[in-house]
Short mmCIF file of C-alpha atoms and ligand atoms in Angstrom, two decimals:
data_model
loop_
_atom_site.label_atom_id
_atom_site.label_comp_id
_atom_site.label_asym_id
_atom_site.label_seq_id
_atom_site.Cartn_x
_atom_site.Cartn_y
_atom_site.Cartn_z
CA MET A 1 37.24 -11.46 -6.53
CA LEU A 2 34.24 -9.75 -8.15
CA GLN A 3 34.52 -6.11 -9.14
CA ALA A 4 31.42 -3.92 -8.79
CA LEU A 5 30.68 -0.44 -10.08
CA ILE A 6 28.31 1.56 -7.87
CA THR A 7 26.92 4.85 -9.10
CA GLY A 8 25.31 7.36 -6.75
CA ILE A 9 27.17 6.22 -3.63
CA SER A 10 26.27 9.27 -1.57
CA GLY A 11 22.55 8.54 -1.87
CA GLU A 12 20.47 6.66 0.66
CA VAL A 13 21.11 3.11 -0.60
CA GLY A 14 24.81 3.57 -1.43
CA HIS A 15 26.12 3.55 2.13
CA GLY A 16 24.43 0.31 3.17
CA LEU A 17 25.26 -1.45 -0.08
CA ILE A 18 28.96 -0.50 0.00
CA LYS A 19 29.41 -1.81 3.53
CA LYS A 20 27.73 -5.12 2.68
CA LEU A 21 29.63 -5.61 -0.60
CA HIS A 22 32.89 -4.79 1.14
CA ALA A 23 32.12 -7.39 3.82
CA GLN A 24 31.55 -9.89 1.00
CA LYS A 25 35.00 -9.05 -0.40
CA TYR A 26 33.91 -7.28 -3.57
CA LYS A 27 36.32 -4.79 -5.11
CA ILE A 28 34.32 -1.60 -5.27
CA VAL A 29 34.65 1.15 -7.85
CA ALA A 30 32.34 4.09 -7.24
CA ALA A 31 31.12 7.02 -9.31
CA ASP A 32 29.33 10.09 -8.03
CA ILE A 33 29.20 13.82 -8.57
CA LYS A 34 30.06 14.29 -4.88
CA ASP A 35 33.20 13.09 -3.12
CA PRO A 36 32.53 10.07 -0.89
CA GLU A 37 31.97 10.72 2.80
CA LYS A 38 34.69 9.58 5.19
CA GLU A 39 32.45 6.84 6.52
CA ILE A 40 32.54 4.95 3.19
CA SER A 41 35.65 6.19 1.40
CA GLY A 42 37.80 3.51 3.08
CA PHE A 43 35.72 0.78 1.44
CA LEU A 44 36.33 1.99 -2.10
CA ASP A 45 39.10 0.67 -4.33
CA LYS A 46 38.67 3.55 -6.72
CA PHE A 47 36.45 6.62 -6.90
CA TYR A 48 35.52 8.55 -10.06
CA LYS A 49 34.05 12.01 -9.67
CA CYS A 50 31.67 11.71 -12.58
CA ASP A 51 28.31 12.95 -13.76
CA ILE A 52 26.83 9.85 -15.38
CA SER A 53 24.96 11.96 -17.92
CA ASN A 54 28.39 12.85 -19.33
CA LYS A 55 29.05 10.06 -21.83
CA ASN A 56 32.81 10.67 -22.02
CA GLY A 57 33.11 10.45 -18.25
CA VAL A 58 31.28 7.12 -18.20
CA GLU A 59 33.35 5.74 -21.09
CA LYS A 60 36.56 6.70 -19.26
CA ILE A 61 35.54 4.56 -16.27
CA PHE A 62 34.97 1.58 -18.56
CA GLU A 63 38.31 2.16 -20.34
CA ASP A 64 40.08 1.92 -16.98
CA GLN A 65 38.08 -0.82 -15.26
CA LYS A 66 36.35 -4.12 -15.92
CA PHE A 67 33.16 -4.99 -14.09
CA ASP A 68 31.31 -8.14 -13.14
CA VAL A 69 28.33 -6.26 -11.80
CA ILE A 70 26.95 -2.72 -11.89
CA PHE A 71 24.67 -1.32 -9.21
CA HIS A 72 23.28 1.82 -10.81
CA LEU A 73 21.87 3.86 -7.91
CA ALA A 74 22.41 7.44 -9.14
CA SER A 75 19.13 9.23 -9.68
CA ILE A 76 17.28 12.49 -9.09
CA LEU A 77 14.27 11.62 -6.91
CA SER A 78 10.58 12.44 -7.23
CA THR A 79 10.34 15.84 -5.52
CA GLY A 80 13.75 17.02 -6.78
CA GLY A 81 12.85 15.91 -10.29
CA GLU A 82 9.76 18.12 -10.43
CA LYS A 83 11.92 21.18 -9.72
CA ASN A 84 13.93 20.54 -12.88
CA PRO A 85 12.35 17.81 -15.03
CA GLU A 86 14.81 18.33 -17.91
CA LEU A 87 17.78 17.74 -15.63
CA ALA A 88 16.05 14.74 -14.02
CA ALA A 89 15.42 13.18 -17.44
CA LYS A 90 19.03 13.84 -18.44
CA VAL A 91 20.55 12.31 -15.32
CA ASN A 92 18.05 9.50 -14.88
CA ILE A 93 17.51 8.41 -18.49
CA GLU A 94 20.63 9.53 -20.38
CA GLY A 95 22.82 8.48 -17.45
CA THR A 96 21.34 4.97 -17.51
CA LEU A 97 21.66 4.83 -21.29
CA ASN A 98 25.36 5.77 -21.08
CA LEU A 99 26.01 3.03 -18.55
CA LEU A 100 24.05 0.38 -20.48
CA GLU A 101 25.93 1.24 -23.66
CA ALA A 102 29.37 1.26 -22.04
CA ALA A 103 28.63 -2.01 -20.21
CA THR A 104 27.38 -3.68 -23.41
CA ASN A 105 30.53 -2.63 -25.28
CA GLN A 106 32.73 -3.98 -22.50
CA ALA A 107 30.80 -7.26 -22.37
CA LEU A 108 31.08 -7.62 -26.16
CA LYS A 109 34.81 -6.92 -26.12
CA ASP A 110 35.57 -9.26 -23.24
CA LYS A 111 32.97 -11.85 -24.21
CA LYS A 112 31.70 -11.82 -20.66
CA ILE A 113 28.19 -11.07 -19.37
CA ILE A 114 27.87 -8.09 -17.03
CA LYS A 115 25.09 -8.00 -14.45
CA PHE A 116 23.25 -4.70 -14.29
CA ILE A 117 21.24 -4.19 -11.10
CA PHE A 118 18.81 -1.31 -11.22
CA PRO A 119 16.72 0.02 -8.32
CA SER A 120 13.45 1.29 -9.68
CA SER A 121 10.68 2.59 -7.46
CA ILE A 122 7.00 2.54 -6.49
CA ALA A 123 7.07 5.89 -8.32
CA ALA A 124 6.76 3.84 -11.53
CA TYR A 125 3.09 3.38 -10.57
CA GLY A 126 0.35 5.95 -11.02
CA LEU A 127 -2.96 5.15 -9.32
CA PRO A 128 -5.74 7.28 -10.82
CA ASP A 129 -7.41 8.29 -7.51
CA LEU A 130 -7.65 7.51 -3.81
CA LYS A 131 -10.72 5.32 -4.30
CA GLU A 132 -8.78 3.02 -6.64
CA LYS A 133 -5.73 3.20 -4.37
CA SER A 134 -7.62 1.91 -1.35
CA LYS A 135 -9.57 -0.64 -3.41
CA ILE A 136 -6.58 -2.21 -5.14
CA LYS A 137 -4.31 -2.48 -2.07
CA LYS A 138 -1.43 -4.67 -3.37
CA VAL A 139 -0.35 -3.66 -6.87
CA LYS A 140 1.24 -6.24 -9.17
CA GLU A 141 4.26 -5.37 -11.34
CA ASP A 142 2.27 -4.91 -14.54
CA GLN A 143 -0.60 -2.82 -13.18
CA PHE A 144 -1.12 0.96 -13.13
CA LEU A 145 2.07 1.90 -14.94
CA SER A 146 1.09 5.54 -15.51
CA PRO A 147 3.46 7.56 -13.31
CA ILE A 148 2.82 11.29 -12.90
CA THR A 149 6.37 12.40 -11.99
CA ILE A 150 9.40 12.68 -14.25
CA TYR A 151 11.20 10.46 -11.73
CA GLY A 152 8.57 7.72 -12.09
CA ILE A 153 8.52 8.15 -15.85
CA SER A 154 12.30 7.88 -16.04
CA LYS A 155 12.39 4.82 -13.77
CA LEU A 156 9.83 3.06 -15.95
CA ALA A 157 11.73 4.07 -19.10
CA CYS A 158 15.01 2.75 -17.66
CA GLU A 159 13.42 -0.54 -16.64
CA ASN A 160 12.44 -0.98 -20.28
CA LEU A 161 15.80 0.27 -21.58
CA GLY A 162 17.59 -2.29 -19.43
CA ASN A 163 15.35 -5.05 -20.70
CA TYR A 164 15.90 -3.84 -24.29
CA PHE A 165 19.69 -3.78 -23.91
CA SER A 166 19.70 -7.29 -22.50
CA LYS A 167 17.36 -8.83 -25.09
CA ASN A 168 17.03 -6.78 -28.27
CA TYR A 169 19.74 -4.10 -28.48
CA LYS A 170 20.52 -3.24 -32.12
CA LEU A 171 18.39 -6.16 -33.20
CA LEU A 172 18.92 -5.37 -36.87
CA GLY A 173 22.70 -5.01 -36.52
CA ASP A 174 25.24 -7.50 -37.83
CA ILE A 175 26.68 -8.32 -34.41
CA ASN A 176 24.54 -10.12 -31.86
CA ARG A 177 24.47 -7.92 -28.80
CA ASN A 178 21.84 -9.88 -26.92
CA ASN A 179 22.45 -11.46 -23.54
CA LEU A 180 25.57 -9.37 -22.92
CA ILE A 181 23.83 -7.49 -20.14
CA ASP A 182 22.01 -9.45 -17.47
CA PHE A 183 19.57 -6.74 -16.41
CA ARG A 184 17.71 -7.18 -13.11
CA CYS A 185 15.54 -4.63 -11.43
CA VAL A 186 13.51 -4.09 -8.24
CA ARG A 187 10.89 -1.47 -7.47
CA PHE A 188 11.76 -0.11 -4.05
CA PRO A 189 9.23 1.36 -1.63
CA GLY A 190 10.13 4.31 0.63
CA LEU A 191 13.28 3.53 2.62
CA LEU A 192 14.08 4.14 6.28
CA SER A 193 17.71 4.53 7.26
CA PRO A 194 19.39 5.55 10.52
CA ASP A 195 22.49 6.70 8.62
CA THR A 196 21.27 9.00 5.89
CA ILE A 197 18.55 11.63 5.65
CA PRO A 198 17.23 11.55 2.10
CA SER A 199 16.72 14.69 0.10
CA GLY A 200 14.53 15.30 -2.89
CA GLY A 201 12.23 12.31 -2.41
CA THR A 202 8.54 12.31 -1.56
CA SER A 203 8.59 9.34 0.81
CA ASP A 204 11.05 11.48 2.80
CA TYR A 205 8.42 12.29 5.46
CA GLY A 206 9.06 8.80 6.94
CA PRO A 207 12.83 9.13 7.52
CA GLU A 208 12.54 12.87 8.25
CA MET A 209 10.15 12.17 11.14
CA LEU A 210 12.49 9.61 12.60
CA HIS A 211 15.58 11.81 12.35
CA ALA A 212 13.71 14.82 13.77
CA GLY A 213 12.47 12.75 16.72
CA ALA A 214 15.95 11.40 17.42
CA GLN A 215 17.43 14.91 17.39
CA GLY A 216 14.75 16.35 19.68
CA LYS A 217 13.37 18.51 16.84
CA ASP A 218 9.73 19.16 15.95
CA TYR A 219 8.49 18.15 12.51
CA GLU A 220 5.92 19.36 9.99
CA CYS A 221 4.63 16.40 8.02
CA PHE A 222 3.82 17.36 4.43
CA VAL A 223 1.28 14.58 3.79
CA ARG A 224 -2.03 13.66 5.44
CA ALA A 225 -2.08 11.35 8.49
CA LYS A 226 -3.82 8.59 6.52
CA SER A 227 -1.38 8.62 3.58
CA LYS A 228 -0.28 5.04 3.14
CA ILE A 229 2.59 3.63 1.08
CA PRO A 230 5.01 0.73 1.53
CA PHE A 231 8.35 1.23 3.28
CA MET A 232 11.40 -0.90 3.94
CA ALA A 233 14.38 -0.88 6.32
CA MET A 234 17.53 0.25 4.51
CA ALA A 235 19.34 -2.87 5.78
CA ASP A 236 16.83 -4.97 3.83
CA ALA A 237 17.19 -2.74 0.75
CA ALA A 238 20.93 -3.40 0.52
CA ASP A 239 20.24 -7.15 0.90
CA VAL A 240 17.61 -7.01 -1.84
CA LEU A 241 20.16 -5.71 -4.35
CA ILE A 242 22.80 -8.26 -3.42
CA ASP A 243 20.31 -11.17 -3.27
CA LEU A 244 18.87 -10.24 -6.66
CA SER A 245 22.34 -9.98 -8.18
CA GLU A 246 23.22 -13.43 -6.85
CA ALA A 247 19.96 -15.17 -7.79
CA PRO A 248 20.39 -17.99 -10.35
CA LYS A 249 19.43 -16.62 -13.75
CA ASN A 250 17.27 -19.63 -14.62
CA LYS A 251 15.02 -18.93 -11.62
CA LEU A 252 14.14 -15.41 -12.72
CA THR A 253 10.83 -15.20 -14.53
CA ARG A 254 10.76 -11.40 -14.89
CA PHE A 255 13.19 -8.52 -15.23
CA VAL A 256 11.40 -6.27 -12.73
CA TYR A 257 10.25 -7.29 -9.25
CA ASN A 258 8.25 -5.58 -6.53
CA VAL A 259 9.76 -5.74 -3.07
CA HIS A 260 8.15 -4.60 0.14
CA GLY A 261 8.87 -4.35 3.86
CA PHE A 262 5.62 -3.13 5.43
CA SER A 263 2.82 -0.79 4.51
CA VAL A 264 2.10 2.02 6.97
CA THR A 265 0.39 5.40 7.22
CA ALA A 266 2.20 8.63 8.09
CA GLU A 267 0.36 8.59 11.44
CA GLU A 268 1.64 5.08 12.20
CA ILE A 269 5.24 6.21 11.57
CA TYR A 270 4.62 9.23 13.81
CA ARG A 271 3.23 7.04 16.62
CA MET A 272 6.11 4.60 16.34
CA THR A 273 8.66 7.45 16.43
CA LYS A 274 6.91 8.95 19.47
CA LYS A 275 7.00 5.60 21.25
CA PHE A 276 10.80 5.78 21.27
CA PHE A 277 11.13 9.57 21.52
CA PRO A 278 8.16 10.56 23.73
CA LYS A 279 8.91 14.30 23.51
CA PHE A 280 8.62 14.28 19.71
CA LYS A 281 6.07 16.78 18.42
CA MET A 282 4.65 16.76 14.91
CA ILE A 283 2.00 18.72 13.09
CA TYR A 284 0.53 18.09 9.66
CA LYS A 285 1.16 20.87 7.14
CA ILE A 286 0.09 19.44 3.83
CA ASN A 287 1.99 20.25 0.67
CA PRO A 288 -0.67 19.65 -2.02
CA GLU A 289 1.80 18.78 -4.79
CA ARG A 290 3.78 16.30 -2.72
CA GLN A 291 0.50 14.87 -1.38
CA ARG A 292 -0.69 14.35 -4.95
CA ILE A 293 2.46 12.36 -5.75
CA VAL A 294 2.02 10.09 -2.72
CA ASP A 295 -1.68 9.62 -3.54
CA THR A 296 -0.71 8.09 -6.90
CA TRP A 297 1.67 5.59 -5.29
CA PRO A 298 0.20 2.25 -4.20
CA GLU A 299 -0.70 1.47 -0.58
CA ASP A 300 1.19 -1.75 -0.95
CA VAL A 301 2.82 -3.96 -3.57
CA ASP A 302 2.51 -7.65 -4.35
CA ASP A 303 6.01 -9.10 -4.07
CA SER A 304 5.05 -12.75 -4.46
CA ALA A 305 7.16 -13.10 -7.65
CA ALA A 306 10.32 -12.03 -5.77
CA GLN A 307 9.46 -14.39 -2.91
CA LYS A 308 8.92 -17.27 -5.31
CA ASP A 309 11.76 -16.69 -7.78
CA TRP A 310 14.65 -15.70 -5.51
CA ASP A 311 13.33 -16.37 -2.01
CA TRP A 312 13.02 -12.69 -1.13
CA LYS A 313 11.83 -12.12 2.41
CA PRO A 314 12.41 -8.96 4.43
CA GLN A 315 14.27 -9.43 7.67
CA TYR A 316 12.49 -6.50 9.31
CA ASP A 317 8.77 -5.88 9.83
CA PHE A 318 7.56 -2.46 11.02
CA GLY A 319 8.12 -3.08 14.75
CA LYS A 320 11.49 -4.77 14.31
CA THR A 321 12.66 -2.06 11.87
CA PHE A 322 12.31 0.48 14.67
CA SER A 323 13.18 -1.53 17.77
CA GLU A 324 16.09 -3.57 16.43
CA TYR A 325 17.49 -1.51 13.59
CA LEU A 326 16.61 2.20 13.41
CA ILE A 327 16.39 3.15 17.08
CA PRO A 328 19.64 1.61 18.39
CA LYS A 329 21.61 2.99 15.44
CA ILE A 330 20.03 6.42 15.38
CA LYS A 331 20.53 6.88 19.13
CA GLU A 332 24.19 6.13 18.59
CA ARG A 333 24.34 8.55 15.67
CA TYR A 334 22.85 11.49 17.56
CA HIS A 335 24.07 10.42 21.02
CA THR A 336 20.45 10.29 22.21
CA ARG A 337 19.61 8.46 25.39
C1 LIG B 1 11.15 9.15 -3.63
O1 LIG B 1 10.41 9.49 -2.70
O2 LIG B 1 11.27 9.78 -4.68
C2 LIG B 1 11.94 7.87 -3.47
C3 LIG B 1 11.18 6.70 -4.00
C4 LIG B 1 9.92 6.24 -3.36
O3 LIG B 1 11.61 6.12 -4.96
N1 LIG B 1 12.26 7.65 -2.09
#
């Protein structure tokens, strides 16, 4: 039985991933600063209340447990990060560093490779202006890597840290620490989940609209109607992480992959929400800072490398995400008819 460590279980991706890993018979150890919600606590073999930026706390987990794979989800998101960039850098970068170091030491001691799966983000990109954004359309992994947020900067830094730890860590040292960590990373688009309402992100207008509509609430959208970025159904996001972790190593040609569900404007999400909740009312009340962040994110990403290397294909397109996944589940959640 494989043992996985998941950090940041209370975040958006944690819930879906835990349920899927549990169904696949993984033993799950989780770490978070918040206690797990009832809905997922039953799936955990062990829970550590731990701030990953605390090195001693992270080391303690690795003293107690041995891992085959780490899914490092804990992160302060793009809007939250701008409120306290120092804290975001500490949690996002130092936290990742602590985990990479502890995992490398464990792998060295046990002479066993540990997989390290890291969700990065479209926030790693920084398009210079709207003209370029609409011209370029699908961004490739190595283009426009000039993020404007501390979140994007920390994601990009951690992608490179992971790659460094797996290939060149302490390259002048006397012990060979290469290939102890098998680091694999995806850049996620905005995510849409019926189970969790995100907080502190900038793609949050998508899920916030949906949850407002389902609860019969009005909504003020903080970006322009035409703002366009890629999104993905949360069910696909959990699959992405598991599929990437299970992909044969010799098929992987890169350490970071774009993944994408569908690319839609804020207005298209509004119209789709209204189709299922006809009484839903929304107005646009632009927040210039959050708009600026979204304007630097690509309209869409080129995920051909993920398709080619590990057969990535989303299960849900825009229509199916709503009709077959979000709407039935969210109606159940809020007892909406
Ligand atoms: C955010 O909005 O910060 C995140 C992301 C796109 O990574 N949801």
